[in-house]
Short mmCIF file of C-alpha atoms in Angstrom, two decimals:
data_model
loop_
_atom_site.label_atom_id
_atom_site.label_comp_id
_atom_site.label_asym_id
_atom_site.label_seq_id
_atom_site.Cartn_x
_atom_site.Cartn_y
_atom_site.Cartn_z
CA MET A 141 14.44 13.32 14.83
CA ALA A 142 16.71 14.95 11.96
CA GLU A 143 17.85 11.08 11.60
CA ALA A 144 14.34 10.36 10.82
CA ASP A 145 13.97 13.11 8.42
CA ASP A 146 16.92 12.07 6.56
CA LEU A 147 15.48 8.26 6.34
CA LYS A 148 12.24 9.44 4.99
CA SER A 149 13.88 11.39 2.09
CA ARG A 150 16.82 8.68 1.43
CA GLU A 151 13.69 6.17 1.27
CA GLU A 152 11.53 8.27 -1.03
CA ARG A 153 14.43 8.98 -3.22
CA LYS A 154 15.39 5.26 -3.75
CA ARG A 155 11.54 4.38 -4.29
CA GLU A 156 11.53 7.02 -7.23
CA ARG A 157 14.53 5.56 -8.69
CA MET A 158 13.29 2.02 -8.62
CA TRP A 159 9.66 2.67 -9.61
CA ASN A 160 8.93 1.77 -13.27
CA PRO A 161 7.64 5.14 -14.64
CA ARG A 162 4.81 3.58 -16.56
CA ARG A 163 3.68 1.97 -13.46
CA ARG A 164 4.04 5.21 -11.70
CA TRP A 165 2.17 7.02 -14.07
CA GLN A 166 -0.80 4.55 -13.68
CA ALA A 167 -0.59 4.80 -10.08
CA VAL A 168 -1.02 8.57 -10.18
CA GLN A 169 -3.79 8.30 -12.70
CA GLN A 170 -5.89 5.41 -10.54
CA ALA A 171 -5.17 7.59 -7.54
CA ILE A 172 -6.86 10.71 -9.25
CA THR A 173 -9.73 8.38 -10.22
CA TRP A 174 -10.18 6.84 -6.83
CA ALA A 175 -10.05 9.98 -5.01
CA GLU A 176 -12.66 11.25 -7.12
CA GLN A 177 -15.08 8.68 -6.00
CA GLN A 178 -14.63 9.59 -2.26
CA PRO A 179 -17.57 11.60 -0.64
CA ALA A 180 -15.01 14.22 0.76
CA VAL A 181 -13.57 14.87 -2.60
CA ARG A 182 -16.86 14.95 -4.87
CA ARG A 183 -16.99 18.46 -6.65
CA ASN A 184 -19.82 17.82 -8.90
CA THR A 185 -22.24 17.05 -6.39
CA ARG A 186 -26.02 18.29 -6.91
CA ALA A 187 -25.45 20.84 -3.76
CA CYS A 188 -22.25 22.03 -5.33
CA ALA A 189 -23.87 22.49 -8.64
CA MET A 190 -27.25 24.40 -6.97
CA ALA A 191 -24.82 26.51 -5.27
CA LEU A 192 -23.09 27.58 -8.32
CA GLN A 193 -25.91 28.23 -9.96
CA ARG A 194 -27.30 30.40 -7.32
CA ARG A 195 -24.07 32.43 -7.44
CA HIS A 196 -24.12 32.73 -11.14
CA ARG A 197 -27.70 34.01 -11.23
CA ALA A 198 -27.03 36.58 -8.29
CA ALA A 199 -24.01 37.76 -10.36
CA ASP A 200 -26.53 37.96 -13.43
CA ARG A 201 -28.87 40.40 -11.55
CA HIS A 202 -26.28 43.08 -10.49
CA MET B 224 -3.43 3.09 -7.43
CA ASP B 225 -6.00 0.71 -5.65
CA VAL B 226 -6.01 2.13 -2.30
CA ASP B 227 -9.15 0.16 -1.47
CA HIS B 228 -7.07 -3.09 -2.29
CA ILE B 229 -4.24 -1.84 0.06
CA LEU B 230 -6.56 -1.29 2.96
CA ASP B 231 -8.48 -4.59 2.30
CA THR B 232 -5.35 -6.40 2.20
CA MET B 233 -3.91 -5.12 5.47
CA ASN B 234 -7.34 -5.66 6.94
CA ARG B 235 -7.65 -9.18 5.85
CA HIS B 236 -4.20 -9.77 7.23
CA SER B 237 -5.51 -8.19 10.83
CA VAL B 238 -2.89 -5.52 10.70
CA GLU B 239 -3.12 -3.03 13.49
CA CYS B 240 -2.84 0.01 11.27
CA LEU B 241 -3.71 3.75 11.15
CA LEU B 242 -4.20 5.63 7.69
CA ILE B 243 -2.19 8.82 8.29
CA GLY B 244 -0.96 11.30 5.79
CA GLY B 245 -2.45 12.67 2.38
CA MET B 246 -4.81 9.65 2.14
CA ASN B 247 -6.61 10.21 5.60
CA PHE B 248 -6.80 13.74 4.99
CA LEU B 249 -8.30 13.23 1.54
CA LEU B 250 -10.78 11.09 2.71
CA ARG B 251 -11.84 13.20 5.75
CA HIS B 252 -11.50 16.68 4.49
CA ALA B 253 -10.48 17.97 0.92
CA PRO B 254 -8.72 16.60 -2.33
CA VAL B 255 -4.90 16.72 -1.88
CA LEU B 256 -2.52 15.64 -4.33
CA THR B 257 -1.01 12.32 -2.83
CA TYR B 258 -0.06 9.31 -4.55
CA ASP B 259 1.03 7.15 -1.63
CA VAL B 260 -0.81 5.22 1.19
CA ASP B 261 0.93 6.05 4.53
CA LEU B 262 0.03 3.74 7.29
CA TRP B 263 1.07 3.75 10.76
CA ILE B 264 1.62 0.33 12.08
CA ALA B 265 1.36 -0.96 15.82
CA ASP B 266 5.14 -1.71 16.48
CA THR B 267 5.02 -4.81 18.00
CA PRO B 268 6.93 -8.02 16.63
CA ALA B 269 3.49 -10.03 16.04
CA ASN B 270 1.96 -7.14 13.95
CA ARG B 271 5.07 -6.50 11.98
CA ARG B 272 4.92 -10.23 10.93
CA ARG B 273 1.20 -9.59 9.78
CA CYS B 274 2.32 -6.71 7.95
CA GLU B 275 5.21 -8.63 6.28
CA ALA B 276 2.39 -10.92 5.30
CA ALA B 277 0.16 -8.23 4.18
CA LEU B 278 2.72 -6.65 1.79
CA ALA B 279 3.85 -10.14 0.60
CA ALA B 280 0.27 -10.58 -0.79
CA LEU B 281 0.20 -6.80 -2.23
CA GLN B 282 3.35 -7.96 -4.39
CA ALA B 283 5.11 -5.10 -2.82
CA GLU B 284 8.75 -4.25 -3.37
CA TRP B 285 11.67 -3.01 -1.12
CA GLY B 286 15.28 -2.98 -0.80
CA ALA B 287 17.87 -1.73 1.90
CA THR B 288 19.47 -0.57 -1.16
CA GLU B 289 18.96 -0.52 -5.01
CA ASP B 290 21.09 -3.24 -5.67
CA ASP B 291 18.98 -5.30 -3.02
CA TRP B 292 15.53 -4.13 -4.44
CA GLY B 293 13.03 -6.81 -5.19
CA PRO B 294 9.88 -8.45 -3.83
CA VAL B 295 9.49 -8.52 -0.18
CA ALA B 296 7.89 -12.01 -0.07
CA ALA B 297 11.49 -13.23 -0.91
CA ARG B 298 12.84 -11.92 2.29
CA PRO B 299 12.98 -13.62 5.58
CA ALA B 300 10.74 -12.76 8.37
CA GLY B 301 11.82 -9.62 10.38
CA TRP B 302 12.95 -7.51 7.68
CA LEU B 303 10.33 -4.93 8.85
CA ASP B 304 12.48 -4.84 12.03
CA CYS B 305 15.51 -3.14 10.47
CA GLN B 306 14.43 0.46 10.45
CA ALA B 307 11.66 2.95 11.34
CA LEU B 308 10.01 3.55 8.04
CA TYR B 309 9.85 2.01 4.30
CA CYS B 310 8.69 3.30 1.24
CA LEU B 311 7.60 0.62 -0.93
CA THR B 312 5.97 0.11 -4.36
CA SER B 313 3.44 -2.48 -5.25
CA PRO B 314 1.03 -3.05 -8.35
CA ALA B 315 -1.87 -1.50 -6.14
CA GLY B 316 0.51 1.78 -5.63
CA ALA B 317 3.13 3.17 -3.28
CA VAL B 318 2.80 2.21 0.37
CA ASP B 319 4.78 4.00 3.06
CA ILE B 320 4.96 1.77 6.56
CA PHE B 321 5.72 3.84 9.57
CA ARG B 322 6.75 2.17 12.81
CA ALA B 323 6.99 5.55 14.69
CA VAL B 324 5.51 9.13 13.62
CA LYS B 325 6.98 12.12 14.54
CA GLY B 326 5.04 14.07 17.33
CA LEU B 327 2.96 11.25 18.25
CA ASP B 328 4.53 8.88 20.89
CA ASP B 329 1.69 6.32 21.60
CA TRP B 330 0.16 4.17 18.88
CA ALA B 331 -2.56 2.65 20.83
CA ALA B 332 -3.48 6.05 22.30
CA ALA B 333 -3.68 7.45 18.78
CA TYR B 334 -5.77 4.36 17.67
CA ALA B 335 -8.30 5.00 20.65
CA ARG B 336 -8.48 8.54 19.41
CA ALA B 337 -8.76 7.67 15.71
CA VAL B 338 -11.71 8.21 13.51
CA SER B 339 -13.42 5.01 11.91
CA GLY B 340 -14.22 5.43 8.29
CA VAL B 341 -15.40 3.50 5.17
CA THR B 342 -14.13 4.33 1.58
CA ALA B 343 -16.58 4.81 -1.19
CA GLY B 344 -15.58 1.37 -2.13
CA GLY B 345 -16.86 -0.10 1.13
CA ILE B 346 -13.39 -0.66 2.73
CA ALA B 347 -13.12 0.19 6.49
CA TYR B 348 -10.31 2.03 7.63
CA ARG B 349 -9.27 3.67 11.04
CA GLY B 350 -7.73 7.22 10.28
CA LEU B 351 -5.85 9.47 12.57
CA SER B 352 -7.82 11.77 14.35
CA ASP B 353 -7.59 15.75 13.28
CA ALA B 354 -5.77 16.46 16.53
CA ASP B 355 -3.20 14.07 15.73
CA MET B 356 -3.02 14.87 12.23
CA LEU B 357 -2.25 18.52 13.47
CA ARG B 358 0.32 17.40 16.06
CA SER B 359 2.28 15.36 13.46
CA GLN B 360 2.22 18.15 10.91
CA GLU B 361 3.37 20.77 13.51
CA ALA B 362 6.15 18.36 14.41
CA LEU B 363 7.55 18.36 10.91
CA PRO B 364 10.34 21.05 9.94
CA ALA B 365 8.74 24.33 8.69
CA ALA B 366 9.94 23.45 5.22
CA GLU B 367 7.95 20.24 5.10
CA GLN B 368 4.81 21.47 6.48
CA LYS B 369 1.64 21.93 4.59
CA PRO B 370 0.29 25.22 5.12
CA GLU B 371 -3.30 24.44 3.33
CA ARG B 372 -3.64 21.26 5.86
CA LEU B 373 -2.47 22.95 8.81
CA LEU B 374 -5.30 25.53 8.14
CA ARG B 375 -8.18 23.14 7.46
CA LEU B 376 -7.19 20.93 10.29
CA ARG B 377 -7.15 23.85 12.56
CA GLN B 378 -10.42 25.12 11.38
CA ALA B 379 -12.14 21.80 11.89
CA LEU B 380 -10.89 21.69 15.34
CA GLN B 381 -12.15 25.06 16.44
CA GLU B 382 -15.36 24.28 14.61
CA GLY B 383 -15.63 20.82 16.64
CA ARG B 384 -16.18 19.18 13.40
CA HIS B 385 -13.99 15.96 13.58
CA GLY B 386 -12.11 14.07 16.02
#
């Protein structure tokens, strides 16, 4: 299994060297945009906003 | 990175694959920083040929060495037979193809336990179950394990929230 771990890190290092930096940057930006659209990732939902508002109001009362 | 395009291309080429790694965790649990799509493919000759066709359609690039790096479409059939995993680039983003996953020895059994999902863009995928994600994390050397992911998976399994 150590061989498999070594292969993974060698493959990743090789890809890093071969990946055009501009394309890599674009890929990271697009990955963030895509991730934000997924239901599990959304932080700015109505439910989240209401929960945050409740916490702020509770804090203001004390 | 166009994850939907990668998954859709795999689906259109009938590649038997499971979404694993960070994207699978992200889709089912919580945001994590990841910039590649990890796919565990059924390791049969026919499926490897379908996967080669899908990667060619994605205009993916790979090489056994840096000197050998180039479009996979130019490679002879069977190039995916050479090693256990491949890290590729493509205009849609980075793709890792696994023929085997540490801690998990049976693709078909993992597929049967896997969870079906749909991305926000409407693309169907099958993702490794939480129990299998946990097994594969625990099989990694301690330095490579992701503590936050282990915690979330153990919590989800204790609460019986996911497969």
